[in-house]
mmCIF file of C-alpha atoms and ligand atoms in Angstrom:
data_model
loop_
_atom_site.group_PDB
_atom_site.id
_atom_site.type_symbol
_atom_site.label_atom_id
_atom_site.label_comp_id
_atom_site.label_asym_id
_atom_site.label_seq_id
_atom_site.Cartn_x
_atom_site.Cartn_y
_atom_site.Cartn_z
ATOM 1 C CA UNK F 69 148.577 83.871 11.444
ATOM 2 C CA UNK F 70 152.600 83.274 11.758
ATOM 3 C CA UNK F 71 153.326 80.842 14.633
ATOM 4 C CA UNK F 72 156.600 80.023 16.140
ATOM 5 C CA UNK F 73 156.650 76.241 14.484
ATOM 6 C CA UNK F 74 159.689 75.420 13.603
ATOM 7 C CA UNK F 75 161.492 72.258 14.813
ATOM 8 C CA UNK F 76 164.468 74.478 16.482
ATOM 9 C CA UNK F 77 162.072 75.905 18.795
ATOM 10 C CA UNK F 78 159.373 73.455 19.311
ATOM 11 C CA UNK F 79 159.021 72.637 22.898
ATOM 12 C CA UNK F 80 160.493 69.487 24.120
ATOM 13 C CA UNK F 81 159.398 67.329 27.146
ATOM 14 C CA UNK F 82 160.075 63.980 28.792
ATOM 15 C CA UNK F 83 157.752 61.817 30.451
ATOM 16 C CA UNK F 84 158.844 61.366 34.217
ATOM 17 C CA UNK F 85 156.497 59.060 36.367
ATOM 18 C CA UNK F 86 153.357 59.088 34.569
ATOM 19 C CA UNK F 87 153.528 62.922 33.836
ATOM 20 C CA UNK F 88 155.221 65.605 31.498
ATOM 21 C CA UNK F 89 158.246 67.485 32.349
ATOM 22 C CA UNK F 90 159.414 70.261 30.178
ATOM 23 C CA UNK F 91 163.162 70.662 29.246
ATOM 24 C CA UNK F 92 162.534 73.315 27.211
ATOM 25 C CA UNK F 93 159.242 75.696 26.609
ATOM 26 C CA UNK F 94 156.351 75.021 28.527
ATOM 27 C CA UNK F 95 153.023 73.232 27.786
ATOM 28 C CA UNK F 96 151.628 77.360 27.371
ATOM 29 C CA UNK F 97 153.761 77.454 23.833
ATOM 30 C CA UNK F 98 153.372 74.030 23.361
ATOM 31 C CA UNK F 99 149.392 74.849 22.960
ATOM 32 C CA UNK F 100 149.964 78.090 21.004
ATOM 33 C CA UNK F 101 152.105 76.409 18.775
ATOM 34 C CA UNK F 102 150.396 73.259 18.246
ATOM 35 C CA UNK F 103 153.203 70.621 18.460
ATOM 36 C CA UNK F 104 155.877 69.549 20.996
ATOM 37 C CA UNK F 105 158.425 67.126 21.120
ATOM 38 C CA UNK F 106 158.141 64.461 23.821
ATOM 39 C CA UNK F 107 161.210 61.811 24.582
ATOM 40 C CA UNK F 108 159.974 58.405 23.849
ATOM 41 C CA UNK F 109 159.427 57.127 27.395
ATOM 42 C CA UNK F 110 162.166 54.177 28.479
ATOM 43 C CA UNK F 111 160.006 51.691 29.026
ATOM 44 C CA UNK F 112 157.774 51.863 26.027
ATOM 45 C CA UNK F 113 158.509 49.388 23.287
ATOM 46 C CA UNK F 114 157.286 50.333 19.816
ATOM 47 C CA UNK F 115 158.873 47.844 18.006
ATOM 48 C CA UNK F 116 155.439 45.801 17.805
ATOM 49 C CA UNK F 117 153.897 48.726 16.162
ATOM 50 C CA UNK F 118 156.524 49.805 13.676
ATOM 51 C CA UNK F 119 156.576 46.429 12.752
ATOM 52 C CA UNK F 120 152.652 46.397 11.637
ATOM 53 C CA UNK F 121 152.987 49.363 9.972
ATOM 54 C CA UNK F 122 155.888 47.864 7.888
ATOM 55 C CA UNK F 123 153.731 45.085 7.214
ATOM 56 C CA UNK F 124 149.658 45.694 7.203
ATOM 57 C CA UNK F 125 149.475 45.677 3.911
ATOM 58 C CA UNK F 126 151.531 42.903 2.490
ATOM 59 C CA UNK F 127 149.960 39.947 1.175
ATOM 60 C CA UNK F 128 149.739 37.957 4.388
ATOM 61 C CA UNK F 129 148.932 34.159 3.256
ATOM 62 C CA UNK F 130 147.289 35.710 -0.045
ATOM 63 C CA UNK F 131 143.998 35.839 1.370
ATOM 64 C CA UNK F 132 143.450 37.262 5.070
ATOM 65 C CA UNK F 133 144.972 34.974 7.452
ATOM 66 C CA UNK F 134 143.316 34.761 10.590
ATOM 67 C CA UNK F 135 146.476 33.935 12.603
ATOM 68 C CA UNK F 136 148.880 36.878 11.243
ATOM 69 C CA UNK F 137 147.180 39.903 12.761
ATOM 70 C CA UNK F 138 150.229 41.916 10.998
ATOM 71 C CA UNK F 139 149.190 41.590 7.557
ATOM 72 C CA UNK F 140 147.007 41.148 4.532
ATOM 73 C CA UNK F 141 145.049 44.255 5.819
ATOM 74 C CA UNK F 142 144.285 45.237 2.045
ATOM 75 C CA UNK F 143 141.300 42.387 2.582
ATOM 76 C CA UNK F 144 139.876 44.650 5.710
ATOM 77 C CA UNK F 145 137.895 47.745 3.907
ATOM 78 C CA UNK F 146 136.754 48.578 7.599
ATOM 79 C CA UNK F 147 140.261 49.392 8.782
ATOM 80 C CA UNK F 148 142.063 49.785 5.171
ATOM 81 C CA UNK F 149 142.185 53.389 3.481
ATOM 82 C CA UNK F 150 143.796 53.543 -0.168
ATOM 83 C CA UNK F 151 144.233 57.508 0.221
ATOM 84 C CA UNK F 152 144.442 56.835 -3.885
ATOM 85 C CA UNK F 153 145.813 60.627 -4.814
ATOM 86 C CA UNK F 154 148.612 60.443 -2.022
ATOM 87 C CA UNK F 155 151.159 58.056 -1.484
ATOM 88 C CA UNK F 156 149.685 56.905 2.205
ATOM 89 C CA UNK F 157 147.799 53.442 3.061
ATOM 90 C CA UNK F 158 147.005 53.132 6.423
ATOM 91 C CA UNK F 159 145.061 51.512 8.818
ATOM 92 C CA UNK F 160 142.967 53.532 10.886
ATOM 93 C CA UNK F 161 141.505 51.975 13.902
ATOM 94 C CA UNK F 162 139.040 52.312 16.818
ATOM 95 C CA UNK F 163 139.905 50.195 20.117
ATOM 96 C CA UNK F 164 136.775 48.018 19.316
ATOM 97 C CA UNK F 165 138.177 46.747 16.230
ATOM 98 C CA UNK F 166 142.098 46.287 17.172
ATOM 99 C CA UNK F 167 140.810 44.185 20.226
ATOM 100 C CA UNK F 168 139.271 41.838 17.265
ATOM 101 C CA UNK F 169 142.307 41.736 14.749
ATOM 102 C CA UNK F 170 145.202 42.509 16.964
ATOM 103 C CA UNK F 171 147.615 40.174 19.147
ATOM 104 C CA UNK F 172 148.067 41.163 22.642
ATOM 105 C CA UNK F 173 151.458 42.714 22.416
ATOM 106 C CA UNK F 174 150.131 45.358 19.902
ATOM 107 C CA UNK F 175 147.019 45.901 21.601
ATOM 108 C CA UNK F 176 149.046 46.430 25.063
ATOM 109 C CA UNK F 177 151.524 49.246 23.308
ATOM 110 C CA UNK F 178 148.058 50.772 21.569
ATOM 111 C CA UNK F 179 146.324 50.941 25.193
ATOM 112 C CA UNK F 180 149.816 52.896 26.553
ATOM 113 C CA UNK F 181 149.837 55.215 23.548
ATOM 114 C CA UNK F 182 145.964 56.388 23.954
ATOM 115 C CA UNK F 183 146.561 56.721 27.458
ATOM 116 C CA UNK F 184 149.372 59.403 26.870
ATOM 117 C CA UNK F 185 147.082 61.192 24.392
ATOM 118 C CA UNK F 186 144.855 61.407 27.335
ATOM 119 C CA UNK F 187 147.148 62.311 29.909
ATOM 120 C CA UNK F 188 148.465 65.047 27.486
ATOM 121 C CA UNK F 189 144.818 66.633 26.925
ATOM 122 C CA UNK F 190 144.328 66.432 31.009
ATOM 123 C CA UNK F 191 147.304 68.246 31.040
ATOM 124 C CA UNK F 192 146.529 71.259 28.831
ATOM 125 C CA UNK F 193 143.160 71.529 30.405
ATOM 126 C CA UNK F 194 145.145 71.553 33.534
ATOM 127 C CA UNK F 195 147.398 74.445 31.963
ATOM 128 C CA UNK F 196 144.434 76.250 30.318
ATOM 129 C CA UNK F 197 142.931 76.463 34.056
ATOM 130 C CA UNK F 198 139.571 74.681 33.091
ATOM 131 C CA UNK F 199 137.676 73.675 35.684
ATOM 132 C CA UNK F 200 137.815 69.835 36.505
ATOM 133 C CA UNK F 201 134.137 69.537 37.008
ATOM 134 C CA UNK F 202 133.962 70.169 33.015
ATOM 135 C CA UNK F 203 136.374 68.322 31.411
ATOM 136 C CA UNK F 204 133.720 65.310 31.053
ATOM 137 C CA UNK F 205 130.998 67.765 29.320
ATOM 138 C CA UNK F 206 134.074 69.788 27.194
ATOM 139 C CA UNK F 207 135.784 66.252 25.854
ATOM 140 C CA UNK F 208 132.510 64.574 25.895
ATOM 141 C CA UNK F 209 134.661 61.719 28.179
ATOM 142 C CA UNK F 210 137.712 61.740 26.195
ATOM 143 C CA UNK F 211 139.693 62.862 28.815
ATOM 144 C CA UNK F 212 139.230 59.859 30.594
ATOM 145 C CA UNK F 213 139.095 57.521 28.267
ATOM 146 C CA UNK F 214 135.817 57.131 26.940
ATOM 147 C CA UNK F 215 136.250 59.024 23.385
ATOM 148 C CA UNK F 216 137.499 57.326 20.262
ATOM 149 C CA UNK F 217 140.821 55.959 20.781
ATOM 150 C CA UNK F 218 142.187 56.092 16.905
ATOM 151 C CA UNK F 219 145.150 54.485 15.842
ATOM 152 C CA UNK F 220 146.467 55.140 12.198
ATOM 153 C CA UNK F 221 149.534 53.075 10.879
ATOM 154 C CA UNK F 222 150.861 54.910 7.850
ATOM 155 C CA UNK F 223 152.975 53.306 4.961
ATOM 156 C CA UNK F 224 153.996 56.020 2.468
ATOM 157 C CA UNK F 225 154.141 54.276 -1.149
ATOM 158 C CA UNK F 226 157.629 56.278 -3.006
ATOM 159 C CA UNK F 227 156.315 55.160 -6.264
ATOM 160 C CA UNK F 228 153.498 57.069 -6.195
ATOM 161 C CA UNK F 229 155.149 60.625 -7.414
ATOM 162 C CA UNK F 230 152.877 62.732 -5.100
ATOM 163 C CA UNK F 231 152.291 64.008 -1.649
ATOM 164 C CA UNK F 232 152.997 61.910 1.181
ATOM 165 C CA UNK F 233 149.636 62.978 2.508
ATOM 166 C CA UNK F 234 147.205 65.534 2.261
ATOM 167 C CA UNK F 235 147.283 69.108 4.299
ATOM 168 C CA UNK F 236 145.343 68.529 7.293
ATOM 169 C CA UNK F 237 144.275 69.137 11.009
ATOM 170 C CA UNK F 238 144.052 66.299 12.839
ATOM 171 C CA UNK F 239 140.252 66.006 14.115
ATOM 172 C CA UNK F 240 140.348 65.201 17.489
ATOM 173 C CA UNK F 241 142.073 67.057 20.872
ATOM 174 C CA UNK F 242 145.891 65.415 21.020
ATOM 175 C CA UNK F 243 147.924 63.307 18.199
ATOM 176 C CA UNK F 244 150.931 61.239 19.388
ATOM 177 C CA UNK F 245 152.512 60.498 16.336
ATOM 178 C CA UNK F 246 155.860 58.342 15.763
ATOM 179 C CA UNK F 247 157.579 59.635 12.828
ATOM 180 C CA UNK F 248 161.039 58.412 12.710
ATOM 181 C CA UNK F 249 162.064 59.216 9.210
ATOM 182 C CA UNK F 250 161.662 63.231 8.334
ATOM 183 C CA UNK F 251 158.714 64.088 6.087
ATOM 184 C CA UNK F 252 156.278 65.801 8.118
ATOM 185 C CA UNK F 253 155.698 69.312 7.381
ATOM 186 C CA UNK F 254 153.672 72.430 9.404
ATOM 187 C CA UNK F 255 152.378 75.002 8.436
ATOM 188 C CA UNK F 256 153.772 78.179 10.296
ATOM 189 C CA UNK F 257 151.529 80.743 8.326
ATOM 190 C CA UNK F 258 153.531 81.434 5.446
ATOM 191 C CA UNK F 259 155.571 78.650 4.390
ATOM 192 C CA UNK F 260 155.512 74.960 5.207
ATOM 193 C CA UNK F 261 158.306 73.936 7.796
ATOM 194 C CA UNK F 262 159.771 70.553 8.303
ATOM 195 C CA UNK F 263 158.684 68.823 11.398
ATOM 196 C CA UNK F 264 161.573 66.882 12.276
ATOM 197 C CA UNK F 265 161.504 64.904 15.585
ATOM 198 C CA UNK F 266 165.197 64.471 17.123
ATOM 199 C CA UNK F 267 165.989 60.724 17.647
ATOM 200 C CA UNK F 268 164.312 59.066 19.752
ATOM 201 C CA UNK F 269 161.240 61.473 20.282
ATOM 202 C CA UNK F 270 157.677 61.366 19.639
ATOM 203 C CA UNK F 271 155.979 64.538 18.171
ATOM 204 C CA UNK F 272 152.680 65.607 19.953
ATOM 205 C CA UNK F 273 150.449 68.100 18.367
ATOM 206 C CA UNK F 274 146.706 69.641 19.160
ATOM 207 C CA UNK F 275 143.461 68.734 16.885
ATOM 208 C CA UNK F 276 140.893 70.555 15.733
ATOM 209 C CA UNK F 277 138.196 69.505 18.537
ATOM 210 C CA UNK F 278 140.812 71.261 21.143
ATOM 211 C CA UNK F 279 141.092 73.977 18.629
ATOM 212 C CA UNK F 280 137.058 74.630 18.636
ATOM 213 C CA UNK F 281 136.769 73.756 21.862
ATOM 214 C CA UNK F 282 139.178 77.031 23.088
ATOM 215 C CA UNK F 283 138.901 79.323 19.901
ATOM 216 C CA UNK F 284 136.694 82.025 22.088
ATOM 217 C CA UNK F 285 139.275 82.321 25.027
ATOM 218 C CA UNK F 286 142.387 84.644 24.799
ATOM 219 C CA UNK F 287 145.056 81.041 25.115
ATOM 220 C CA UNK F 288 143.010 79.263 22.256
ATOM 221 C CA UNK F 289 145.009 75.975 21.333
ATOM 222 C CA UNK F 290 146.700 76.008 18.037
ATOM 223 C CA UNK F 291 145.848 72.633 15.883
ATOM 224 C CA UNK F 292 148.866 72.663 13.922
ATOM 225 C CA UNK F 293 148.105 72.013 10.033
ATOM 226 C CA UNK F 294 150.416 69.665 8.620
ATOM 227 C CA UNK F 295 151.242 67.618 5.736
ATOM 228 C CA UNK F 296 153.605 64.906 4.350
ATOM 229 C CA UNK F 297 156.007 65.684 1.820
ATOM 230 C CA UNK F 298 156.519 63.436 -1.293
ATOM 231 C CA UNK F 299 158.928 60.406 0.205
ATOM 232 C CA UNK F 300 161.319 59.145 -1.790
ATOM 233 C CA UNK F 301 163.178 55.827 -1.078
ATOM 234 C CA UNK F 302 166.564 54.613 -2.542
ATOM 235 C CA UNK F 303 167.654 51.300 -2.935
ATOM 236 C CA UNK F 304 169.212 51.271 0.744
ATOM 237 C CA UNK F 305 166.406 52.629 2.650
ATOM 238 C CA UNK F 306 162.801 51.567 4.277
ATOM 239 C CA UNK F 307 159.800 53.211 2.947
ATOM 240 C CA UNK F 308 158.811 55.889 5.576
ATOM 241 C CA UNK F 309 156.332 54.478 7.871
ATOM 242 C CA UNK F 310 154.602 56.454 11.187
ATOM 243 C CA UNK F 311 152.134 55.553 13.873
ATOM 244 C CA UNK F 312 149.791 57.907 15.244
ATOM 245 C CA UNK F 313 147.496 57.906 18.671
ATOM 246 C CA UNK F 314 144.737 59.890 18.666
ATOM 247 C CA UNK F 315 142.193 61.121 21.400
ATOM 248 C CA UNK F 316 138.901 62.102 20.072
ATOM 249 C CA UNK F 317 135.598 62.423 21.104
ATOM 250 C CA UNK F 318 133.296 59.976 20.713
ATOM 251 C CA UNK F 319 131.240 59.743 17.339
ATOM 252 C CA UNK F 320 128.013 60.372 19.017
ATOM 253 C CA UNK F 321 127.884 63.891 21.061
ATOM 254 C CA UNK F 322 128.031 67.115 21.121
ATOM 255 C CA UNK F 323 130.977 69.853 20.933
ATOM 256 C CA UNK F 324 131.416 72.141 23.204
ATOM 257 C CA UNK F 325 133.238 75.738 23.938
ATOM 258 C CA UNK F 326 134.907 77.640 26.982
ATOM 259 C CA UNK F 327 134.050 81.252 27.375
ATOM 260 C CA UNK F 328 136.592 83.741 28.836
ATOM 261 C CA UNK F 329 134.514 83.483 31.974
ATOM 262 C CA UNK F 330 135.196 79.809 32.119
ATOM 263 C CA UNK F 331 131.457 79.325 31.420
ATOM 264 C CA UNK F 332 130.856 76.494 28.446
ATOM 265 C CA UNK F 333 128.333 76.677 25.479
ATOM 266 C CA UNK F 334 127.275 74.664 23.037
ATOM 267 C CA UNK F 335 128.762 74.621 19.630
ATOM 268 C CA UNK F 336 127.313 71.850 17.347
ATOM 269 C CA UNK F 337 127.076 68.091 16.962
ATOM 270 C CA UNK F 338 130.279 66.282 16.757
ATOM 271 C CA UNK F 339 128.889 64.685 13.732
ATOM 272 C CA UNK F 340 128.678 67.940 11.627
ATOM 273 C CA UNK F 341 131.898 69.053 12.761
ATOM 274 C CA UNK F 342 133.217 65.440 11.783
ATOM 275 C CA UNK F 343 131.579 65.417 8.642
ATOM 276 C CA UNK F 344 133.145 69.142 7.749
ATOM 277 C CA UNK F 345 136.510 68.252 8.877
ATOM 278 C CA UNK F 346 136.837 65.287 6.950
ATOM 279 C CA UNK F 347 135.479 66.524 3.591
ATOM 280 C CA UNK F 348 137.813 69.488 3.561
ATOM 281 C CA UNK F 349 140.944 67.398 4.671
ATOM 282 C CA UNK F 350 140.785 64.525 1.930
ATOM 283 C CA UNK F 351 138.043 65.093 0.364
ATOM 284 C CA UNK F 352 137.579 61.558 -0.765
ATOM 285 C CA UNK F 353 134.984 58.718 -0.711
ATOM 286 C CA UNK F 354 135.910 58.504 3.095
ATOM 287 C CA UNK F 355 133.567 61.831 4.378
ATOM 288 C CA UNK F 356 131.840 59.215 6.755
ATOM 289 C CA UNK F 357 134.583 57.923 8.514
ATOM 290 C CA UNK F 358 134.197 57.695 12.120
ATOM 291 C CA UNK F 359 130.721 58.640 11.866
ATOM 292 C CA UNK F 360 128.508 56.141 10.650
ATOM 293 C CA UNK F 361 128.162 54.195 13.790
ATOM 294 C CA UNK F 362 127.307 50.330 12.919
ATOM 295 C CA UNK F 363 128.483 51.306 8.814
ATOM 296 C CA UNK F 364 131.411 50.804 7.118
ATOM 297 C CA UNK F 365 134.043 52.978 8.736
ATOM 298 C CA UNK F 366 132.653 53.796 12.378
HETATM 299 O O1 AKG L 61 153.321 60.405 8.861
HETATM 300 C C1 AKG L 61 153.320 61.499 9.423
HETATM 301 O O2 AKG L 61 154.377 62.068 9.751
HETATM 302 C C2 AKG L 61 152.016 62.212 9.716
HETATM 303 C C3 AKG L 61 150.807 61.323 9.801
HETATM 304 C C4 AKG L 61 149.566 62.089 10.116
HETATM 305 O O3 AKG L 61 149.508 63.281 9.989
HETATM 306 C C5 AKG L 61 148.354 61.396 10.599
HETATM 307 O O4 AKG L 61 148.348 60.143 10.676
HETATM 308 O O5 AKG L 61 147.395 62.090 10.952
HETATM 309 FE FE1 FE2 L 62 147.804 64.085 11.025
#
């Protein structure tokens, strides 16, 4: 299918008092499509954030160093992923963990960002006319706050001559990814398209649990397929980091679907869609991530 994603046309929204105002589009295309733009809000600093993802995996003191919760990351195989046939590292994160190896700054900016994710998916359930009294059963509590609150800090290695990172849908209902250097590409169908935020500008786009969770009504969500190009860097420029918010359910649970008649059924457990998801997106050592609950990468 041939969508309208293309960075000309993508929707773009600010954030006024809490909520989202359109400029241009509406949150209808913005769901169809799978992406919007969204105007980084005034008051939210992401220096802290940019600056761990510029420095997570650097050496630290040589060994993990208890007092620099920006670095030596390499040392943390429960937050660390060496995505070895791409050029990303990153640090992906659940809100249990960051409260352990964060500082408060960090942790403060991650709390705002997962909060917007939520306030987003609120949003298009508000636009998709779901019934309040289901949102808890649908997002299995992530729609107010009590899915998995993922953060992933991306550093994109240049001398690595391969793809940024692999072809993918993100797994959960809404990604708030900062992505100030272009790189990002969609997939409209046919060809894939640069996703290029303007300054200054966050880029939202849908998952694949709000993707399942609508595929039987006529305004099914859109989770937008995307990928990293190969970065290069010259000698003048930063390697291309991002930082990405998502809101997902929780590990344990169930997914659910809306019916045309607003009625909801059951569709499987969260942990075989997980498990499917992640196997055909990297299809690396990782397929348990963010399933095995007390293992390595819950
Ligand atoms: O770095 C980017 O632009 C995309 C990152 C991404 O897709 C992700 O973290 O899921
Ligand atoms: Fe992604």
């Amino acid at each position: 299918m041939t969508t309208e994603l293309s960075s000309d046309t993508l929707a773009r929204a600010e954030w006024i008092a809490g909520s989202i105002k359109f400029l241009s589009g509406d949150m209808a295309r913005a769901l169809r499509t799978g992406c919007f733009f969204l105007a980084v809000p005034a008051d939210l600093d992401l220096r802290p954030a940019v600056r761990f993802a510029r420095s997570f995996f650097e050496e630290g003191g040589g060994e993990w160093v208890a007092t620099d919760a920006y670095s030596g990351y390499r040392n943390r195989p429960d937050v660390y992923f060496d995505r070895e046939g791409f050029q990303t590292e990153h640090v992906l994160i659940d809100q249990d963990r960051r409260a352990e190896y964060f500082d408060p700054t960090l942790n403060t900016l991650c709390d705002r960002l997962s909060e917007m994710t939520e306030s987003i998916l609120r949003a298009g359930l508000v636009e998709l006319n779901v019934a309040k009294s289901s949102w808890d059963l649908l997002t299995q509590g992530a729609a107010f706050g009590r899915g998995t609150r993922w953060l992933a800090f991306n550093h994109y290695r240049p001398e690595k001559p391969v793809l940024g990172c692999t072809p993918h849908k993100d797994t959960g209902f809404v990604t708030v990814l900062y992505a100030p250097t272009p790189g990002l590409e969609g997939w409209n169908g046919t060809d894939w398209v640069p996703i290029d935020a303007p300054a200054d500008h966050l880029i939202v786009n849908f998952g694949g649990s709000f993707e399942a969770m609508t595929a039987a009504i006529d305004t099914r969500v859109a989770a937008m397929l995307h990928r990293v190009r190969e970065t290069r860097t010259d000698d003048n420029s930063e390697d291309r980091i991002s930082v990405a918010a998502f809101a997902n359910p929780p590990a344990i649970g169930e997914m659910y679907g809306l019916q045309d008649d607003g009625s909801v059924v059951h569709l499987e457990s969260i942990e075989a869609f997980l498990r499917r998801f992640n196997d055909e997106a990297w299809g690396d050592e990782y397929t348990d991530f963010g399933i095995k609950v007390g293992g390595t990468h819950a």
